[in-house]
GROMACS .gro file of C-alpha atoms in nm:
model
  288
    1UNK     CA    1   9.555   9.992  10.536
    2UNK     CA    2   9.362   9.682  10.559
    3UNK     CA    3   9.556   9.578  10.850
    4UNK     CA    4   9.560   9.944  11.010
    5UNK     CA    5   9.151   9.889  10.968
    6UNK     CA    6   9.166   9.548  11.150
    7UNK     CA    7   9.387   9.657  11.426
    8UNK     CA    8   9.109   9.977  11.470
    9UNK     CA    9   8.855   9.746  11.506
   10UNK     CA   10   9.012   9.476  11.739
   11UNK     CA   11   9.078   9.783  11.975
   12UNK     CA   12   8.753   9.902  11.979
   13UNK     CA   13   8.607   9.595  12.025
   14UNK     CA   14   8.796   9.629  12.373
   15UNK     CA   15   8.632   9.953  12.424
   16UNK     CA   16   8.983  10.122  12.354
   17UNK     CA   17   8.943  10.480  12.158
   18UNK     CA   18   9.310  10.625  12.273
   19UNK     CA   19   9.643  10.472  12.197
   20UNK     CA   20  10.031  10.654  12.279
   21UNK     CA   21  10.204  10.575  11.959
   22UNK     CA   22  10.547  10.774  12.083
   23UNK     CA   23  10.811  10.825  11.776
   24UNK     CA   24  10.589  10.559  11.571
   25UNK     CA   25  10.449  10.671  11.203
   26UNK     CA   26  10.085  10.772  11.241
   27UNK     CA   27   9.924  10.537  11.084
   28UNK     CA   28   9.769  10.204  11.217
   29UNK     CA   29   9.892  10.040  10.935
   30UNK     CA   30  10.224  10.046  11.020
   31UNK     CA   31  10.187   9.989  11.380
   32UNK     CA   32   9.977   9.654  11.319
   33UNK     CA   33  10.275   9.550  11.043
   34UNK     CA   34  10.560   9.665  11.326
   35UNK     CA   35  10.328   9.463  11.613
   36UNK     CA   36  10.311   9.153  11.313
   37UNK     CA   37  10.707   9.112  11.230
   38UNK     CA   38  10.841   9.294  11.503
   39UNK     CA   39  10.865   9.264  11.879
   40UNK     CA   40  10.639   9.555  11.908
   41UNK     CA   41  10.312   9.551  12.111
   42UNK     CA   42  10.057   9.744  12.361
   43UNK     CA   43  10.132   9.770  12.760
   44UNK     CA   44   9.856   9.936  12.988
   45UNK     CA   45  10.040  10.247  13.144
   46UNK     CA   46   9.895  10.594  13.227
   47UNK     CA   47  10.075  10.859  13.000
   48UNK     CA   48   9.994  11.254  12.958
   49UNK     CA   49   9.991  11.360  12.575
   50UNK     CA   50   9.871  11.510  12.345
   51UNK     CA   51   9.626  11.407  12.033
   52UNK     CA   52   9.795  11.437  11.680
   53UNK     CA   53   9.467  11.284  11.485
   54UNK     CA   54   9.240  11.006  11.422
   55UNK     CA   55   9.244  10.698  11.209
   56UNK     CA   56   8.928  10.461  11.203
   57UNK     CA   57   8.789  10.575  11.516
   58UNK     CA   58   9.082  10.568  11.708
   59UNK     CA   59   9.259  10.858  11.868
   60UNK     CA   60   9.660  10.866  11.835
   61UNK     CA   61   9.894  11.042  12.089
   62UNK     CA   62  10.216  11.176  12.065
   63UNK     CA   63  10.452  11.386  12.268
   64UNK     CA   64  10.401  11.572  12.586
   65UNK     CA   65  10.061  11.721  12.662
   66UNK     CA   66   9.749  11.744  12.887
   67UNK     CA   67   9.524  11.439  12.784
   68UNK     CA   68   9.538  11.074  12.969
   69UNK     CA   69   9.612  10.766  12.794
   70UNK     CA   70   9.617  10.433  12.914
   71UNK     CA   71   9.767  10.246  12.666
   72UNK     CA   72  10.103  10.247  12.483
   73UNK     CA   73  10.254  10.118  12.160
   74UNK     CA   74  10.594   9.973  12.246
   75UNK     CA   75  10.870   9.716  12.231
   76UNK     CA   76  10.815   9.411  12.419
   77UNK     CA   77  10.456   9.517  12.446
   78UNK     CA   78  10.168   9.239  12.408
   79UNK     CA   79  10.032   9.175  12.095
   80UNK     CA   80   9.639   9.212  11.980
   81UNK     CA   81   9.559   8.864  11.800
   82UNK     CA   82   9.409   9.029  11.431
   83UNK     CA   83   9.207   8.769  11.192
   84UNK     CA   84   9.449   8.795  10.931
   85UNK     CA   85   9.338   8.776  10.557
   86UNK     CA   86   9.493   8.471  10.381
   87UNK     CA   87   9.426   8.646  10.055
   88UNK     CA   88   9.516   8.810   9.801
   89UNK     CA   89   9.856   8.622   9.816
   90UNK     CA   90  10.154   8.788   9.572
   91UNK     CA   91  10.373   8.489   9.492
   92UNK     CA   92  10.700   8.548   9.302
   93UNK     CA   93  10.853   8.264   9.156
   94UNK     CA   94  11.237   8.276   9.147
   95UNK     CA   95  11.319   7.945   8.947
   96UNK     CA   96  11.499   8.159   8.674
   97UNK     CA   97  11.722   8.347   8.939
   98UNK     CA   98  12.019   8.173   8.837
   99UNK     CA   99  11.997   8.201   8.473
  100UNK     CA  100  12.037   8.588   8.545
  101UNK     CA  101  12.365   8.726   8.540
  102UNK     CA  102  12.506   8.953   8.841
  103UNK     CA  103  12.353   9.324   8.743
  104UNK     CA  104  12.001   9.121   8.662
  105UNK     CA  105  12.004   8.947   8.992
  106UNK     CA  106  12.079   9.241   9.192
  107UNK     CA  107  11.832   9.459   9.000
  108UNK     CA  108  11.554   9.098   9.060
  109UNK     CA  109  11.681   9.120   9.428
  110UNK     CA  110  11.599   9.490   9.476
  111UNK     CA  111  11.247   9.500   9.337
  112UNK     CA  112  11.191   9.207   9.529
  113UNK     CA  113  11.269   9.363   9.853
  114UNK     CA  114  11.073   9.687   9.727
  115UNK     CA  115  10.748   9.437   9.676
  116UNK     CA  116  10.747   9.357  10.070
  117UNK     CA  117  10.741   9.752  10.126
  118UNK     CA  118  10.441   9.799   9.892
  119UNK     CA  119  10.246   9.453  10.059
  120UNK     CA  120  10.333   9.617  10.389
  121UNK     CA  121  10.131   9.951  10.270
  122UNK     CA  122   9.803   9.721  10.231
  123UNK     CA  123   9.828   9.405  10.432
  124UNK     CA  124  10.163   9.206  10.598
  125UNK     CA  125  10.470   8.999  10.524
  126UNK     CA  126  10.232   8.632  10.486
  127UNK     CA  127  10.034   8.796  10.209
  128UNK     CA  128  10.378   8.760  10.017
  129UNK     CA  129  10.539   8.446   9.916
  130UNK     CA  130  10.825   8.332   9.743
  131UNK     CA  131  10.814   7.971   9.539
  132UNK     CA  132  11.141   7.827   9.353
  133UNK     CA  133  11.311   8.054   9.593
  134UNK     CA  134  11.696   8.012   9.638
  135UNK     CA  135  11.747   8.021  10.002
  136UNK     CA  136  11.604   8.411   9.998
  137UNK     CA  137  11.499   8.531  10.319
  138UNK     CA  138  11.230   8.849  10.283
  139UNK     CA  139  11.113   8.983  10.607
  140UNK     CA  140  10.842   8.726  10.751
  141UNK     CA  141  10.743   8.619  10.429
  142UNK     CA  142  10.706   8.229  10.337
  143UNK     CA  143  10.885   8.006  10.089
  144UNK     CA  144  10.594   7.780   9.986
  145UNK     CA  145  10.638   7.464   9.747
  146UNK     CA  146  10.299   7.469   9.561
  147UNK     CA  147   9.992   7.701   9.491
  148UNK     CA  148   9.685   7.546   9.733
  149UNK     CA  149   9.390   7.693   9.502
  150UNK     CA  150   9.282   7.743   9.105
  151UNK     CA  151   9.144   8.067   9.163
  152UNK     CA  152   9.486   8.226   9.065
  153UNK     CA  153   9.652   8.438   8.787
  154UNK     CA  154  10.016   8.427   8.608
  155UNK     CA  155  10.089   8.787   8.513
  156UNK     CA  156  10.294   8.776   8.214
  157UNK     CA  157  10.278   9.071   7.973
  158UNK     CA  158  10.196   8.786   7.695
  159UNK     CA  159   9.897   8.655   7.853
  160UNK     CA  160   9.593   8.525   7.698
  161UNK     CA  161   9.337   8.751   7.917
  162UNK     CA  162   9.384   9.152   7.961
  163UNK     CA  163   9.321   9.214   8.320
  164UNK     CA  164   9.033   9.444   8.452
  165UNK     CA  165   8.912   9.517   8.776
  166UNK     CA  166   8.686   9.231   8.788
  167UNK     CA  167   8.951   8.975   8.761
  168UNK     CA  168   9.160   9.138   9.006
  169UNK     CA  169   8.920   9.206   9.277
  170UNK     CA  170   8.825   8.817   9.216
  171UNK     CA  171   9.125   8.640   9.200
  172UNK     CA  172   9.307   8.553   9.522
  173UNK     CA  173   9.669   8.430   9.417
  174UNK     CA  174   9.856   8.642   9.187
  175UNK     CA  175  10.202   8.507   9.060
  176UNK     CA  176  10.467   8.695   8.904
  177UNK     CA  177  10.815   8.588   8.765
  178UNK     CA  178  11.126   8.705   8.957
  179UNK     CA  179  11.256   8.850   8.626
  180UNK     CA  180  11.165   9.145   8.410
  181UNK     CA  181  11.091   8.977   8.054
  182UNK     CA  182  10.934   9.263   7.860
  183UNK     CA  183  11.153   9.327   7.586
  184UNK     CA  184  11.502   9.219   7.783
  185UNK     CA  185  11.725   8.958   7.693
  186UNK     CA  186  11.518   8.607   7.880
  187UNK     CA  187  11.182   8.751   7.675
  188UNK     CA  188  10.894   8.541   7.732
  189UNK     CA  189  11.051   8.419   8.049
  190UNK     CA  190  10.692   8.435   8.248
  191UNK     CA  191  10.506   8.325   7.976
  192UNK     CA  192  10.764   7.948   8.046
  193UNK     CA  193  10.687   7.989   8.395
  194UNK     CA  194  10.294   8.007   8.363
  195UNK     CA  195  10.267   7.665   8.209
  196UNK     CA  196  10.354   7.522   8.561
  197UNK     CA  197  10.059   7.642   8.691
  198UNK     CA  198   9.668   7.568   8.678
  199UNK     CA  199   9.615   7.977   8.633
  200UNK     CA  200   9.482   8.147   8.381
  201UNK     CA  201   9.749   8.378   8.206
  202UNK     CA  202   9.669   8.751   8.242
  203UNK     CA  203   9.828   9.060   8.112
  204UNK     CA  204   9.824   9.426   8.241
  205UNK     CA  205   9.758   9.688   7.933
  206UNK     CA  206   9.722  10.051   7.918
  207UNK     CA  207   9.414  10.115   7.624
  208UNK     CA  208   9.503   9.815   7.430
  209UNK     CA  209   9.911   9.785   7.458
  210UNK     CA  210  10.176   9.687   7.717
  211UNK     CA  211  10.359  10.038   7.602
  212UNK     CA  212  10.393  10.194   7.943
  213UNK     CA  213  10.259   9.968   8.162
  214UNK     CA  214  10.579   9.973   8.452
  215UNK     CA  215  10.755   9.611   8.458
  216UNK     CA  216  10.882   9.619   8.787
  217UNK     CA  217  10.782   9.385   9.039
  218UNK     CA  218  10.705   9.605   9.309
  219UNK     CA  219  10.505   9.826   9.055
  220UNK     CA  220  10.338   9.578   8.943
  221UNK     CA  221  10.212   9.427   9.324
  222UNK     CA  222  10.140   9.835   9.401
  223UNK     CA  223   9.892   9.826   9.014
  224UNK     CA  224   9.724   9.474   9.120
  225UNK     CA  225   9.665   9.552   9.521
  226UNK     CA  226   9.581   9.931   9.419
  227UNK     CA  227   9.270   9.785   9.211
  228UNK     CA  228   9.205   9.473   9.439
  229UNK     CA  229   9.104   9.812   9.663
  230UNK     CA  230   8.894  10.010   9.496
  231UNK     CA  231   9.125  10.200   9.211
  232UNK     CA  232   9.023  10.179   8.863
  233UNK     CA  233   9.268  10.039   8.689
  234UNK     CA  234   9.401  10.267   8.410
  235UNK     CA  235   9.446  10.557   8.710
  236UNK     CA  236   9.661  10.269   8.929
  237UNK     CA  237   9.866  10.173   8.614
  238UNK     CA  238   9.929  10.583   8.546
  239UNK     CA  239  10.016  10.667   8.848
  240UNK     CA  240  10.244  10.357   8.930
  241UNK     CA  241  10.441  10.500   8.581
  242UNK     CA  242  10.822  10.673   8.568
  243UNK     CA  243  10.869  10.920   8.372
  244UNK     CA  244  11.069  10.684   8.137
  245UNK     CA  245  10.725  10.447   8.071
  246UNK     CA  246  10.516  10.770   7.989
  247UNK     CA  247  10.802  10.890   7.732
  248UNK     CA  248  10.776  10.551   7.557
  249UNK     CA  249  10.398  10.494   7.567
  250UNK     CA  250  10.385  10.891   7.413
  251UNK     CA  251  10.646  10.796   7.163
  252UNK     CA  252  10.474  10.483   7.016
  253UNK     CA  253  10.120  10.638   6.982
  254UNK     CA  254  10.263  10.924   6.809
  255UNK     CA  255  10.429  10.753   6.565
  256UNK     CA  256  10.179  10.511   6.502
  257UNK     CA  257   9.896  10.770   6.499
  258UNK     CA  258  10.099  11.147   6.395
  259UNK     CA  259  10.189  11.447   6.557
  260UNK     CA  260   9.811  11.549   6.621
  261UNK     CA  261   9.759  11.329   6.915
  262UNK     CA  262  10.048  11.457   7.122
  263UNK     CA  263   9.813  11.713   7.320
  264UNK     CA  264   9.586  11.441   7.414
  265UNK     CA  265   9.836  11.225   7.506
  266UNK     CA  266  10.013  11.444   7.725
  267UNK     CA  267   9.679  11.510   7.932
  268UNK     CA  268   9.545  11.157   7.990
  269UNK     CA  269   9.883  11.012   8.071
  270UNK     CA  270   9.898  11.302   8.335
  271UNK     CA  271  10.280  11.422   8.166
  272UNK     CA  272  10.459  11.700   8.413
  273UNK     CA  273  10.692  11.993   8.239
  274UNK     CA  274  11.044  11.760   8.264
  275UNK     CA  275  10.866  11.474   8.062
  276UNK     CA  276  10.695  11.746   7.874
  277UNK     CA  277  10.993  11.895   7.712
  278UNK     CA  278  11.194  11.562   7.708
  279UNK     CA  279  10.897  11.445   7.473
  280UNK     CA  280  10.932  11.763   7.236
  281UNK     CA  281  11.310  11.683   7.256
  282UNK     CA  282  11.284  11.333   7.123
  283UNK     CA  283  11.070  11.456   6.836
  284UNK     CA  284  11.281  11.727   6.724
  285UNK     CA  285  11.011  11.968   6.829
  286UNK     CA  286  11.179  12.320   6.951
  287UNK     CA  287  10.963  12.453   7.307
  288UNK     CA  288  10.785  12.763   7.271
   0.00000   0.00000   0.00000
């Protein structure tokens, strides 16, 4: 997304409007990331190929065809320098990792690894950092010792400030605890981590409640980055929800406000038939 646009700008500045991508995914973002994190780049070589599409004014080519292309993305090619954005920076604090049991460690590491994939949809490994990390290696993400700016927030489900689009878009550094603590064994753990940083504590809510807001690290990061780059926060949350997130929110709201709100809840949370039937079952209502 962001790196793809930067790559397109650099290519066009060099008078390049066509590239042969071979077996690569037709995405300038994924090509830019691969160039940065692996031994891939561009070589001048004439190939007859076919055009499969255009992104940001750059035509992409694959396979055999009749059009001439003279720049190929391949292993061992030359890197094209990009003006990489320093911010936003996602920081995962791993200082409580050794307090987790083995199952919690496994789930945390899975979510941290998935977070790298989320980052690469928008930016690259350089926009992800680990702090207080027990020798965890994560692509080309950095291990850091301190936060270098006070334009930062700690994402905490019990934070003082409710996140909105303005806060997210103006913030440079987002700190997330390397642990899921919403209703789990180490409840309020992120609040304790937040005390170490000169940052505001911010919670993501959905119409006034944290119920139904995904608590997986990778999903939180996805919400933050989607909002950072233009999506409304409520839509970003709903798009990131699992079926269990939707069920939990609807059951809480119905128990608090009554069965008459059920249809409205189904609509604004974009519930599918599977979730609909599950909710009716949990409420003891026979589907018609």
